[in-house]
Amino acid sequence: MDLMMTMEQPSLPANIPEPGLYIVATPIGNLGDITLRALAVLQGAAMIACEDTRVTGKLLKHYGIKARLQRLDDHAPPDMRARIIDEARRMPVALVSDAGTPLISDPGYRLVREARAAGVTVTSVPGACAAVSALAMAGLPSDRFLFAGFLPVKDKARSEALARLADVAATLVFYETAPRLTRALLAIAELWPTREVAVARELTKLYEECRSGTAASLAAHYAAHPPKGEIVLLIGPPGADEAPVLDADAMLRAALAAAGPGKAAGIVAKATGIDRAALYARALELKDE
Ligand code: SAM
C-alpha cells in the first residue's frame, strides 16, 4: 500500500472502548482520512487483528499507537478466529485491513459472522472505502449502485460476469487492477458501447484522477497511457444519460499523443472493431495535421 504522509500526528481521545469486536476503517491513501473514534478504538484495543502486521504497524506508528497485532487473513484457521472472538468477550479487539473498510473485498466476514453468533458485540467504526469515494466523485447516478468487487481475470469469465449484470438498473462499481484495466474496458465496450463509464484512480493520493467516457474511449486512453496504482471502475446504468460515442478521430488523436500511427491504429481497432488498415491510413493523416 502506498500511503501519503500528509498529517502531523494528532492528539488522541483517551476513552477506553468497551469489550467487543470493533471493525475499524483505515485510510485508502491519505493518512488524514481516519476518524477520531477509529484512533481512540485502536489506541484502546487490547489486540488488533490485521491482514499484514507490517502494513498496520506502519500505520499505527504514524499515529503514535502501540498495540498487540495478530495476523488474520483469509487463510487463517478457524481456531484463530475462535481465539480472537474469545478475547473480544473480555476486552476490546479491533479488526482492520491493509486499507479502507474491512470486509469490503477484504477479510473479516467469517470473523464478524462467528462473533455475532457467539453473542459478542460487533461495532462498526466507519471511514474510508474506495468504492464509496469513487461513487461520490464519478458523477454517475448514485441513488442505486451495485458493488461487485473484482471482475474475473480471464477474458471469457469477465465478459460472462459482466453480461450477467446487463439488466441491473443501477450504477455498477468494481475494483480493478492497473494491468487489467484496458482489457476490462474493452469487454465493457463490446457489451455496452454507449454506456457512460468512469475510472477513479489513486483516490485520496497525489495522482488522484477520475476520467469518464465510453468504455472504448477510455480503453484507447489507457492503452496509450498505461495506468498505475489502484483503480475503481464504474459503469452507468442502462438507459441513463448515455455518453456520446466518441468518433474514431478523437480516439486516434488520444492514442497518437503517446504512440506512433501503427500502434495507435491497433489500439483503436481493438477498442472499436473498425478496420485497422483504414485506421492506420487515417492516423497518418491526423499525425500530419
Ligand atoms: N477494503 C478496501 C476498501 O474499503 O476500499 C478495498 C480493499 S481491496 C483488497 C483493494 C482494491 O480497492 C484495489 O485493488 C482498488 O481496486 C481499490 N482501492 C483501494 N484503494 C484505492 C484508492 N486509493 N484508489 C482507487 N482504488 C482503490
PDB file of C-alpha atoms and ligand atoms in Angstrom:
ATOM      1  CA  MET A   1       0.000   0.000   0.000  1.00  0.00           C
ATOM      2  CA  ASP A   2       1.306   3.403  -0.924  1.00  0.00           C
ATOM      3  CA  LEU A   3       0.396   5.774   1.911  1.00  0.00           C
ATOM      4  CA  MET A   4       0.881   9.528   1.676  1.00  0.00           C
ATOM      5  CA  MET A   5       2.244  11.245   4.734  1.00  0.00           C
ATOM      6  CA  THR A   6       0.094  14.343   4.931  1.00  0.00           C
ATOM      7  CA  MET A   7      -0.621  14.927   8.618  1.00  0.00           C
ATOM      8  CA  GLU A   8       1.182  15.628  11.813  1.00  0.00           C
ATOM      9  CA  GLN A   9       0.378  13.050  14.447  1.00  0.00           C
ATOM     10  CA  PRO A  10      -2.966  14.123  16.019  1.00  0.00           C
ATOM     11  CA  SER A  11      -3.716  14.089  19.742  1.00  0.00           C
ATOM     12  CA  LEU A  12      -5.849  11.084  20.641  1.00  0.00           C
ATOM     13  CA  PRO A  13      -9.016  10.894  22.734  1.00  0.00           C
ATOM     14  CA  ALA A  14      -8.311   8.795  25.833  1.00  0.00           C
ATOM     15  CA  ASN A  15     -11.582   6.842  26.353  1.00  0.00           C
ATOM     16  CA  ILE A  16     -11.154   3.085  26.608  1.00  0.00           C
ATOM     17  CA  PRO A  17     -13.644   1.160  24.471  1.00  0.00           C
ATOM     18  CA  GLU A  18     -15.963  -1.491  25.961  1.00  0.00           C
ATOM     19  CA  PRO A  19     -15.185  -5.183  25.293  1.00  0.00           C
ATOM     20  CA  GLY A  20     -16.296  -6.405  21.871  1.00  0.00           C
ATOM     21  CA  LEU A  21     -15.166  -6.636  18.264  1.00  0.00           C
ATOM     22  CA  TYR A  22     -14.612  -3.283  16.503  1.00  0.00           C
ATOM     23  CA  ILE A  23     -14.472  -3.178  12.705  1.00  0.00           C
ATOM     24  CA  VAL A  24     -12.296  -0.144  12.052  1.00  0.00           C
ATOM     25  CA  ALA A  25     -11.844   1.592   8.685  1.00  0.00           C
ATOM     26  CA  THR A  26      -8.369   2.976   7.926  1.00  0.00           C
ATOM     27  CA  PRO A  27      -7.196   5.360   5.152  1.00  0.00           C
ATOM     28  CA  ILE A  28      -7.023   4.318   1.479  1.00  0.00           C
ATOM     29  CA  GLY A  29      -4.029   6.554   0.797  1.00  0.00           C
ATOM     30  CA  ASN A  30      -4.222   9.875   2.615  1.00  0.00           C
ATOM     31  CA  LEU A  31      -3.374   9.358   6.269  1.00  0.00           C
ATOM     32  CA  GLY A  32      -5.647  12.254   7.209  1.00  0.00           C
ATOM     33  CA  ASP A  33      -8.640  10.055   6.385  1.00  0.00           C
ATOM     34  CA  ILE A  34      -9.081   8.359   9.750  1.00  0.00           C
ATOM     35  CA  THR A  35     -11.687   9.290  12.338  1.00  0.00           C
ATOM     36  CA  LEU A  36     -11.011  10.358  15.928  1.00  0.00           C
ATOM     37  CA  ARG A  37     -13.156   7.443  17.036  1.00  0.00           C
ATOM     38  CA  ALA A  38     -11.068   4.988  14.982  1.00  0.00           C
ATOM     39  CA  LEU A  39      -7.899   6.303  16.625  1.00  0.00           C
ATOM     40  CA  ALA A  40      -9.437   6.018  20.104  1.00  0.00           C
ATOM     41  CA  VAL A  41     -10.546   2.437  19.461  1.00  0.00           C
ATOM     42  CA  LEU A  42      -7.157   1.422  18.019  1.00  0.00           C
ATOM     43  CA  GLN A  43      -5.390   3.021  20.962  1.00  0.00           C
ATOM     44  CA  GLY A  44      -7.683   1.319  23.487  1.00  0.00           C
ATOM     45  CA  ALA A  45      -7.782  -2.099  21.815  1.00  0.00           C
ATOM     46  CA  ALA A  46      -6.185  -4.981  23.708  1.00  0.00           C
ATOM     47  CA  MET A  47      -5.379  -6.529  20.344  1.00  0.00           C
ATOM     48  CA  ILE A  48      -5.689  -5.546  16.669  1.00  0.00           C
ATOM     49  CA  ALA A  49      -6.338  -8.259  14.090  1.00  0.00           C
ATOM     50  CA  CYS A  50      -4.939  -7.261  10.699  1.00  0.00           C
ATOM     51  CA  GLU A  51      -4.067  -8.631   7.249  1.00  0.00           C
ATOM     52  CA  ASP A  52      -0.393  -7.719   7.310  1.00  0.00           C
ATOM     53  CA  THR A  53       1.331  -6.741  10.547  1.00  0.00           C
ATOM     54  CA  ARG A  54       3.963  -4.686   8.682  1.00  0.00           C
ATOM     55  CA  VAL A  55       1.354  -2.549   6.882  1.00  0.00           C
ATOM     56  CA  THR A  56      -0.725  -1.983  10.034  1.00  0.00           C
ATOM     57  CA  GLY A  57       2.417  -1.498  12.143  1.00  0.00           C
ATOM     58  CA  LYS A  58       3.480   1.344   9.845  1.00  0.00           C
ATOM     59  CA  LEU A  59       0.048   2.942  10.060  1.00  0.00           C
ATOM     60  CA  LEU A  60      -0.059   2.741  13.871  1.00  0.00           C
ATOM     61  CA  LYS A  61       3.458   4.126  14.155  1.00  0.00           C
ATOM     62  CA  HIS A  62       2.346   7.201  12.248  1.00  0.00           C
ATOM     63  CA  TYR A  63      -0.368   7.863  14.840  1.00  0.00           C
ATOM     64  CA  GLY A  64       1.887   7.008  17.797  1.00  0.00           C
ATOM     65  CA  ILE A  65      -0.183   3.943  18.763  1.00  0.00           C
ATOM     66  CA  LYS A  66       1.431   0.851  20.287  1.00  0.00           C
ATOM     67  CA  ALA A  67      -0.673  -2.283  20.031  1.00  0.00           C
ATOM     68  CA  ARG A  68      -0.512  -6.061  20.015  1.00  0.00           C
ATOM     69  CA  LEU A  69      -1.062  -7.170  16.415  1.00  0.00           C
ATOM     70  CA  GLN A  70      -2.451 -10.518  15.317  1.00  0.00           C
ATOM     71  CA  ARG A  71      -2.346 -11.543  11.665  1.00  0.00           C
ATOM     72  CA  LEU A  72      -5.743 -12.651  10.404  1.00  0.00           C
ATOM     73  CA  ASP A  73      -6.269 -13.158   6.698  1.00  0.00           C
ATOM     74  CA  ASP A  74      -8.480 -15.380   4.556  1.00  0.00           C
ATOM     75  CA  HIS A  75      -6.207 -18.366   5.200  1.00  0.00           C
ATOM     76  CA  ALA A  76      -6.347 -18.174   8.998  1.00  0.00           C
ATOM     77  CA  PRO A  77      -7.524 -21.427  10.626  1.00  0.00           C
ATOM     78  CA  PRO A  78     -10.961 -21.428  12.368  1.00  0.00           C
ATOM     79  CA  ASP A  79      -9.364 -21.787  15.826  1.00  0.00           C
ATOM     80  CA  MET A  80      -7.576 -18.470  15.271  1.00  0.00           C
ATOM     81  CA  ARG A  81     -10.963 -16.776  14.803  1.00  0.00           C
ATOM     82  CA  ALA A  82     -12.288 -18.590  17.880  1.00  0.00           C
ATOM     83  CA  ARG A  83      -9.378 -17.223  19.965  1.00  0.00           C
ATOM     84  CA  ILE A  84      -9.979 -13.671  18.730  1.00  0.00           C
ATOM     85  CA  ILE A  85     -13.706 -13.954  19.484  1.00  0.00           C
ATOM     86  CA  ASP A  86     -12.980 -15.314  22.950  1.00  0.00           C
ATOM     87  CA  GLU A  87     -10.691 -12.361  23.624  1.00  0.00           C
ATOM     88  CA  ALA A  88     -13.348  -9.933  22.362  1.00  0.00           C
ATOM     89  CA  ARG A  89     -15.766 -11.184  25.080  1.00  0.00           C
ATOM     90  CA  ARG A  90     -13.470  -9.803  27.734  1.00  0.00           C
ATOM     91  CA  MET A  91     -11.584  -6.962  26.020  1.00  0.00           C
ATOM     92  CA  PRO A  92     -11.887  -4.533  23.124  1.00  0.00           C
ATOM     93  CA  VAL A  93     -10.474  -6.155  19.981  1.00  0.00           C
ATOM     94  CA  ALA A  94     -10.187  -4.310  16.653  1.00  0.00           C
ATOM     95  CA  LEU A  95     -10.168  -5.650  13.107  1.00  0.00           C
ATOM     96  CA  VAL A  96      -8.511  -3.588  10.378  1.00  0.00           C
ATOM     97  CA  SER A  97      -7.468  -4.379   6.812  1.00  0.00           C
ATOM     98  CA  ASP A  98      -4.467  -3.012   4.926  1.00  0.00           C
ATOM     99  CA  ALA A  99      -6.562  -0.067   3.739  1.00  0.00           C
ATOM    100  CA  GLY A 100     -10.174   1.068   3.784  1.00  0.00           C
ATOM    101  CA  THR A 101     -13.123  -0.745   5.288  1.00  0.00           C
ATOM    102  CA  PRO A 102     -12.593  -4.350   6.412  1.00  0.00           C
ATOM    103  CA  LEU A 103     -14.864  -6.950   4.724  1.00  0.00           C
ATOM    104  CA  ILE A 104     -15.213  -4.828   1.543  1.00  0.00           C
ATOM    105  CA  SER A 105     -13.170  -7.067  -0.800  1.00  0.00           C
ATOM    106  CA  ASP A 106     -11.102  -7.746   2.324  1.00  0.00           C
ATOM    107  CA  PRO A 107     -11.106 -10.386   5.083  1.00  0.00           C
ATOM    108  CA  GLY A 108     -13.426 -10.289   8.089  1.00  0.00           C
ATOM    109  CA  TYR A 109     -16.767 -11.724   7.010  1.00  0.00           C
ATOM    110  CA  ARG A 110     -16.332 -15.041   8.810  1.00  0.00           C
ATOM    111  CA  LEU A 111     -14.972 -13.400  11.940  1.00  0.00           C
ATOM    112  CA  VAL A 112     -17.925 -10.997  12.154  1.00  0.00           C
ATOM    113  CA  ARG A 113     -20.461 -13.722  11.451  1.00  0.00           C
ATOM    114  CA  GLU A 114     -18.980 -16.061  14.066  1.00  0.00           C
ATOM    115  CA  ALA A 115     -18.598 -13.247  16.642  1.00  0.00           C
ATOM    116  CA  ARG A 116     -22.274 -12.310  16.264  1.00  0.00           C
ATOM    117  CA  ALA A 117     -23.322 -15.944  16.517  1.00  0.00           C
ATOM    118  CA  ALA A 118     -21.263 -16.207  19.726  1.00  0.00           C
ATOM    119  CA  GLY A 119     -23.111 -13.227  21.218  1.00  0.00           C
ATOM    120  CA  VAL A 120     -20.092 -10.868  21.068  1.00  0.00           C
ATOM    121  CA  THR A 121     -20.955  -7.223  20.424  1.00  0.00           C
ATOM    122  CA  VAL A 122     -19.765  -6.150  16.981  1.00  0.00           C
ATOM    123  CA  THR A 123     -19.345  -2.417  16.349  1.00  0.00           C
ATOM    124  CA  SER A 124     -18.556  -0.741  13.038  1.00  0.00           C
ATOM    125  CA  VAL A 125     -16.259   2.287  13.141  1.00  0.00           C
ATOM    126  CA  PRO A 126     -16.791   3.654   9.622  1.00  0.00           C
ATOM    127  CA  GLY A 127     -14.411   5.574   7.412  1.00  0.00           C
ATOM    128  CA  ALA A 128     -12.712   5.395   4.031  1.00  0.00           C
ATOM    129  CA  CYS A 129     -13.921   2.974   1.356  1.00  0.00           C
ATOM    130  CA  ALA A 130     -12.653   3.230  -2.234  1.00  0.00           C
ATOM    131  CA  ALA A 131     -15.980   2.120  -3.787  1.00  0.00           C
ATOM    132  CA  VAL A 132     -17.969   4.818  -1.979  1.00  0.00           C
ATOM    133  CA  SER A 133     -15.345   7.515  -2.589  1.00  0.00           C
ATOM    134  CA  ALA A 134     -15.343   6.709  -6.322  1.00  0.00           C
ATOM    135  CA  LEU A 135     -19.138   6.776  -6.497  1.00  0.00           C
ATOM    136  CA  ALA A 136     -19.162  10.128  -4.717  1.00  0.00           C
ATOM    137  CA  MET A 137     -16.929  11.758  -7.328  1.00  0.00           C
ATOM    138  CA  ALA A 138     -17.720   9.983 -10.627  1.00  0.00           C
ATOM    139  CA  GLY A 139     -20.894  11.904 -11.487  1.00  0.00           C
ATOM    140  CA  LEU A 140     -22.805   8.704 -12.270  1.00  0.00           C
ATOM    141  CA  PRO A 141     -26.278   8.003 -10.810  1.00  0.00           C
ATOM    142  CA  SER A 142     -25.742   7.293  -7.115  1.00  0.00           C
ATOM    143  CA  ASP A 143     -29.293   6.593  -5.942  1.00  0.00           C
ATOM    144  CA  ARG A 144     -28.806   2.898  -6.673  1.00  0.00           C
ATOM    145  CA  PHE A 145     -25.489   1.137  -7.057  1.00  0.00           C
ATOM    146  CA  LEU A 146     -24.235  -2.423  -7.095  1.00  0.00           C
ATOM    147  CA  PHE A 147     -20.776  -3.091  -5.739  1.00  0.00           C
ATOM    148  CA  ALA A 148     -19.474  -6.262  -7.379  1.00  0.00           C
ATOM    149  CA  GLY A 149     -15.875  -6.500  -6.112  1.00  0.00           C
ATOM    150  CA  PHE A 150     -13.178  -7.658  -8.530  1.00  0.00           C
ATOM    151  CA  LEU A 151     -14.084  -8.913 -12.021  1.00  0.00           C
ATOM    152  CA  PRO A 152     -12.700 -12.320 -13.067  1.00  0.00           C
ATOM    153  CA  VAL A 153      -9.209 -12.201 -14.574  1.00  0.00           C
ATOM    154  CA  LYS A 154      -9.803 -14.363 -17.676  1.00  0.00           C
ATOM    155  CA  ASP A 155     -11.434 -12.694 -20.681  1.00  0.00           C
ATOM    156  CA  LYS A 156     -14.301 -15.153 -21.141  1.00  0.00           C
ATOM    157  CA  ALA A 157     -15.201 -15.291 -17.446  1.00  0.00           C
ATOM    158  CA  ARG A 158     -15.012 -11.487 -17.218  1.00  0.00           C
ATOM    159  CA  SER A 159     -17.356 -10.985 -20.192  1.00  0.00           C
ATOM    160  CA  GLU A 160     -19.782 -13.552 -18.783  1.00  0.00           C
ATOM    161  CA  ALA A 161     -19.747 -11.908 -15.343  1.00  0.00           C
ATOM    162  CA  LEU A 162     -20.459  -8.530 -16.930  1.00  0.00           C
ATOM    163  CA  ALA A 163     -23.219  -9.928 -19.146  1.00  0.00           C
ATOM    164  CA  ARG A 164     -24.997 -11.309 -16.051  1.00  0.00           C
ATOM    165  CA  LEU A 165     -25.261  -7.721 -14.781  1.00  0.00           C
ATOM    166  CA  ALA A 166     -26.699  -6.337 -18.033  1.00  0.00           C
ATOM    167  CA  ASP A 167     -30.192  -5.662 -16.682  1.00  0.00           C
ATOM    168  CA  VAL A 168     -29.222  -4.284 -13.292  1.00  0.00           C
ATOM    169  CA  ALA A 169     -30.807  -0.822 -13.072  1.00  0.00           C
ATOM    170  CA  ALA A 170     -28.011   0.673 -11.001  1.00  0.00           C
ATOM    171  CA  THR A 171     -24.505   2.031 -11.360  1.00  0.00           C
ATOM    172  CA  LEU A 172     -22.076  -0.900 -11.271  1.00  0.00           C
ATOM    173  CA  VAL A 173     -18.943  -0.497  -9.159  1.00  0.00           C
ATOM    174  CA  PHE A 174     -15.891  -2.785  -9.455  1.00  0.00           C
ATOM    175  CA  TYR A 175     -12.404  -2.916  -8.040  1.00  0.00           C
ATOM    176  CA  GLU A 176      -9.784  -3.332 -10.781  1.00  0.00           C
ATOM    177  CA  THR A 177      -6.015  -3.509 -11.100  1.00  0.00           C
ATOM    178  CA  ALA A 178      -3.912  -1.323 -13.393  1.00  0.00           C
ATOM    179  CA  PRO A 179      -2.582  -4.149 -15.649  1.00  0.00           C
ATOM    180  CA  ARG A 180      -6.116  -5.455 -16.295  1.00  0.00           C
ATOM    181  CA  LEU A 181      -7.915  -2.145 -16.778  1.00  0.00           C
ATOM    182  CA  THR A 182      -7.702  -1.888 -20.581  1.00  0.00           C
ATOM    183  CA  ARG A 183      -8.949  -5.429 -21.168  1.00  0.00           C
ATOM    184  CA  ALA A 184     -11.840  -4.877 -18.781  1.00  0.00           C
ATOM    185  CA  LEU A 185     -12.746  -1.674 -20.642  1.00  0.00           C
ATOM    186  CA  LEU A 186     -12.608  -3.497 -23.989  1.00  0.00           C
ATOM    187  CA  ALA A 187     -15.008  -6.133 -22.643  1.00  0.00           C
ATOM    188  CA  ILE A 188     -17.386  -3.395 -21.462  1.00  0.00           C
ATOM    189  CA  ALA A 189     -17.104  -1.634 -24.849  1.00  0.00           C
ATOM    190  CA  GLU A 190     -18.168  -4.808 -26.587  1.00  0.00           C
ATOM    191  CA  LEU A 191     -21.236  -5.279 -24.388  1.00  0.00           C
ATOM    192  CA  TRP A 192     -22.318  -1.666 -23.836  1.00  0.00           C
ATOM    193  CA  PRO A 193     -20.706   0.703 -26.372  1.00  0.00           C
ATOM    194  CA  THR A 194     -22.737   3.760 -25.311  1.00  0.00           C
ATOM    195  CA  ARG A 195     -22.901   3.489 -21.546  1.00  0.00           C
ATOM    196  CA  GLU A 196     -21.012   6.071 -19.543  1.00  0.00           C
ATOM    197  CA  VAL A 197     -18.046   4.578 -17.730  1.00  0.00           C
ATOM    198  CA  ALA A 198     -15.718   6.145 -15.134  1.00  0.00           C
ATOM    199  CA  VAL A 199     -12.268   5.192 -13.943  1.00  0.00           C
ATOM    200  CA  ALA A 200     -11.352   6.537 -10.480  1.00  0.00           C
ATOM    201  CA  ARG A 201      -7.665   6.055  -9.814  1.00  0.00           C
ATOM    202  CA  GLU A 202      -5.339   6.660  -6.859  1.00  0.00           C
ATOM    203  CA  LEU A 203      -8.147   8.106  -4.727  1.00  0.00           C
ATOM    204  CA  THR A 204      -7.023  10.461  -1.925  1.00  0.00           C
ATOM    205  CA  LYS A 205      -3.418  10.251  -3.191  1.00  0.00           C
ATOM    206  CA  LEU A 206      -1.144  12.652  -5.045  1.00  0.00           C
ATOM    207  CA  TYR A 207      -2.107  11.484  -8.551  1.00  0.00           C
ATOM    208  CA  GLU A 208      -5.847  11.069  -7.935  1.00  0.00           C
ATOM    209  CA  GLU A 209      -7.880  11.204 -11.141  1.00  0.00           C
ATOM    210  CA  CYS A 210     -11.393  10.426 -12.267  1.00  0.00           C
ATOM    211  CA  ARG A 211     -11.901  10.073 -16.008  1.00  0.00           C
ATOM    212  CA  SER A 212     -15.254   9.459 -17.742  1.00  0.00           C
ATOM    213  CA  GLY A 213     -16.347   8.494 -21.249  1.00  0.00           C
ATOM    214  CA  THR A 214     -17.367   5.474 -23.236  1.00  0.00           C
ATOM    215  CA  ALA A 215     -15.519   2.269 -22.449  1.00  0.00           C
ATOM    216  CA  ALA A 216     -13.874   2.383 -25.911  1.00  0.00           C
ATOM    217  CA  SER A 217     -12.582   5.929 -25.455  1.00  0.00           C
ATOM    218  CA  LEU A 218     -11.218   5.052 -22.014  1.00  0.00           C
ATOM    219  CA  ALA A 219      -9.644   1.857 -23.387  1.00  0.00           C
ATOM    220  CA  ALA A 220      -7.893   3.891 -26.080  1.00  0.00           C
ATOM    221  CA  HIS A 221      -6.696   6.387 -23.476  1.00  0.00           C
ATOM    222  CA  TYR A 222      -5.333   3.784 -21.074  1.00  0.00           C
ATOM    223  CA  ALA A 223      -3.798   1.672 -23.845  1.00  0.00           C
ATOM    224  CA  ALA A 224      -1.849   4.762 -24.863  1.00  0.00           C
ATOM    225  CA  HIS A 225      -1.171   5.852 -21.255  1.00  0.00           C
ATOM    226  CA  PRO A 226      -0.768   2.674 -19.215  1.00  0.00           C
ATOM    227  CA  PRO A 227      -2.262   3.393 -15.784  1.00  0.00           C
ATOM    228  CA  LYS A 228      -0.540   2.900 -12.441  1.00  0.00           C
ATOM    229  CA  GLY A 229      -1.908   2.489  -8.963  1.00  0.00           C
ATOM    230  CA  GLU A 230      -5.263   1.469  -7.547  1.00  0.00           C
ATOM    231  CA  ILE A 231      -8.475   1.669  -9.520  1.00  0.00           C
ATOM    232  CA  VAL A 232     -12.256   1.693  -9.131  1.00  0.00           C
ATOM    233  CA  LEU A 233     -14.203   1.088 -12.345  1.00  0.00           C
ATOM    234  CA  LEU A 234     -17.814   2.298 -12.594  1.00  0.00           C
ATOM    235  CA  ILE A 235     -20.446   1.694 -15.273  1.00  0.00           C
ATOM    236  CA  GLY A 236     -23.579   3.828 -15.504  1.00  0.00           C
ATOM    237  CA  PRO A 237     -26.960   2.059 -15.529  1.00  0.00           C
ATOM    238  CA  PRO A 238     -28.724   1.143 -18.774  1.00  0.00           C
ATOM    239  CA  GLY A 239     -30.765   3.984 -20.214  1.00  0.00           C
ATOM    240  CA  ALA A 240     -29.161   6.698 -18.064  1.00  0.00           C
ATOM    241  CA  ASP A 241     -27.830   9.735 -19.889  1.00  0.00           C
ATOM    242  CA  GLU A 242     -25.613   7.742 -22.156  1.00  0.00           C
ATOM    243  CA  ALA A 243     -22.242   9.140 -23.074  1.00  0.00           C
ATOM    244  CA  PRO A 244     -21.815  10.312 -26.653  1.00  0.00           C
ATOM    245  CA  VAL A 245     -19.844   7.724 -28.597  1.00  0.00           C
ATOM    246  CA  LEU A 246     -16.554   9.374 -29.350  1.00  0.00           C
ATOM    247  CA  ASP A 247     -15.599   9.295 -33.001  1.00  0.00           C
ATOM    248  CA  ALA A 248     -12.624   7.342 -34.256  1.00  0.00           C
ATOM    249  CA  ASP A 249     -10.699  10.571 -34.952  1.00  0.00           C
ATOM    250  CA  ALA A 250     -10.882  11.629 -31.303  1.00  0.00           C
ATOM    251  CA  MET A 251      -9.734   8.202 -30.194  1.00  0.00           C
ATOM    252  CA  LEU A 252      -6.907   8.166 -32.740  1.00  0.00           C
ATOM    253  CA  ARG A 253      -5.759  11.622 -31.598  1.00  0.00           C
ATOM    254  CA  ALA A 254      -5.697  10.437 -27.977  1.00  0.00           C
ATOM    255  CA  ALA A 255      -3.703   7.340 -28.937  1.00  0.00           C
ATOM    256  CA  LEU A 256      -1.353   9.339 -31.194  1.00  0.00           C
ATOM    257  CA  ALA A 257      -0.413  11.502 -28.220  1.00  0.00           C
ATOM    258  CA  ALA A 258       1.542   8.563 -26.828  1.00  0.00           C
ATOM    259  CA  ALA A 259       2.101   6.128 -29.707  1.00  0.00           C
ATOM    260  CA  GLY A 260       3.033   6.005 -33.360  1.00  0.00           C
ATOM    261  CA  PRO A 261       0.387   5.613 -36.123  1.00  0.00           C
ATOM    262  CA  GLY A 262       0.681   1.806 -36.261  1.00  0.00           C
ATOM    263  CA  LYS A 263       0.213   1.275 -32.549  1.00  0.00           C
ATOM    264  CA  ALA A 264      -2.490   3.961 -32.352  1.00  0.00           C
ATOM    265  CA  ALA A 265      -4.425   2.271 -35.174  1.00  0.00           C
ATOM    266  CA  GLY A 266      -4.090  -1.078 -33.425  1.00  0.00           C
ATOM    267  CA  ILE A 267      -5.391   0.305 -30.132  1.00  0.00           C
ATOM    268  CA  VAL A 268      -8.405   1.992 -31.713  1.00  0.00           C
ATOM    269  CA  ALA A 269      -9.129  -1.033 -33.929  1.00  0.00           C
ATOM    270  CA  LYS A 270      -9.252  -3.210 -30.818  1.00  0.00           C
ATOM    271  CA  ALA A 271     -11.453  -0.763 -28.948  1.00  0.00           C
ATOM    272  CA  THR A 272     -13.935  -0.160 -31.772  1.00  0.00           C
ATOM    273  CA  GLY A 273     -13.769  -3.102 -34.142  1.00  0.00           C
ATOM    274  CA  ILE A 274     -13.059  -0.672 -37.028  1.00  0.00           C
ATOM    275  CA  ASP A 275     -10.731  -1.996 -39.732  1.00  0.00           C
ATOM    276  CA  ARG A 276      -7.107  -1.481 -38.683  1.00  0.00           C
ATOM    277  CA  ALA A 277      -5.818  -0.604 -42.180  1.00  0.00           C
ATOM    278  CA  ALA A 278      -8.408   2.159 -42.541  1.00  0.00           C
ATOM    279  CA  LEU A 279      -7.500   3.486 -39.114  1.00  0.00           C
ATOM    280  CA  TYR A 280      -3.799   3.385 -39.964  1.00  0.00           C
ATOM    281  CA  ALA A 281      -4.362   5.453 -43.098  1.00  0.00           C
ATOM    282  CA  ARG A 282      -6.393   7.955 -41.094  1.00  0.00           C
ATOM    283  CA  ALA A 283      -3.761   8.036 -38.309  1.00  0.00           C
ATOM    284  CA  LEU A 284      -1.113   9.029 -40.896  1.00  0.00           C
ATOM    285  CA  GLU A 285      -3.318  11.941 -41.995  1.00  0.00           C
ATOM    286  CA  LEU A 286      -4.057  13.065 -38.454  1.00  0.00           C
ATOM    287  CA  LYS A 287      -0.415  12.859 -37.490  1.00  0.00           C
ATOM    288  CA  ASP A 288       0.480  15.444 -40.128  1.00  0.00           C
ATOM    289  CA  GLU A 289      -2.375  17.821 -39.252  1.00  0.00           C
TER     290      GLU A 289
HETATM  291  N1  SAM B   1     -11.401  -2.590   1.766  1.00  0.00           N
HETATM  292  C1  SAM B   1     -10.946  -1.641   0.784  1.00  0.00           C
HETATM  293  C2  SAM B   1     -11.948  -0.505   0.676  1.00  0.00           C
HETATM  294  O1  SAM B   1     -12.693  -0.261   1.628  1.00  0.00           O
HETATM  295  O2  SAM B   1     -11.962   0.186  -0.345  1.00  0.00           O
HETATM  296  C3  SAM B   1     -10.696  -2.333  -0.536  1.00  0.00           C
HETATM  297  C4  SAM B   1      -9.656  -3.408  -0.475  1.00  0.00           C
HETATM  298  S1  SAM B   1      -9.387  -4.238  -1.985  1.00  0.00           S
HETATM  299  C5  SAM B   1      -8.325  -5.531  -1.498  1.00  0.00           C
HETATM  300  C6  SAM B   1      -8.227  -3.214  -2.811  1.00  0.00           C
HETATM  301  C7  SAM B   1      -8.831  -2.569  -4.058  1.00  0.00           C
HETATM  302  O3  SAM B   1      -9.598  -1.437  -3.670  1.00  0.00           O
HETATM  303  C8  SAM B   1      -7.791  -2.029  -5.006  1.00  0.00           C
HETATM  304  O4  SAM B   1      -7.324  -3.052  -5.898  1.00  0.00           O
HETATM  305  C9  SAM B   1      -8.570  -0.968  -5.759  1.00  0.00           C
HETATM  306  O5  SAM B   1      -9.389  -1.552  -6.739  1.00  0.00           O
HETATM  307  C10 SAM B   1      -9.450  -0.410  -4.623  1.00  0.00           C
HETATM  308  N2  SAM B   1      -8.761   0.719  -3.978  1.00  0.00           N
HETATM  309  C11 SAM B   1      -8.201   0.733  -2.756  1.00  0.00           C
HETATM  310  N3  SAM B   1      -7.648   1.946  -2.514  1.00  0.00           N
HETATM  311  C12 SAM B   1      -7.869   2.702  -3.614  1.00  0.00           C
HETATM  312  C13 SAM B   1      -7.547   4.038  -3.990  1.00  0.00           C
HETATM  313  N4  SAM B   1      -6.859   4.832  -3.188  1.00  0.00           N
HETATM  314  N5  SAM B   1      -7.952   4.485  -5.200  1.00  0.00           N
HETATM  315  C14 SAM B   1      -8.646   3.675  -6.049  1.00  0.00           C
HETATM  316  N6  SAM B   1      -8.975   2.413  -5.739  1.00  0.00           N
HETATM  317  C15 SAM B   1      -8.596   1.933  -4.552  1.00  0.00           C
END
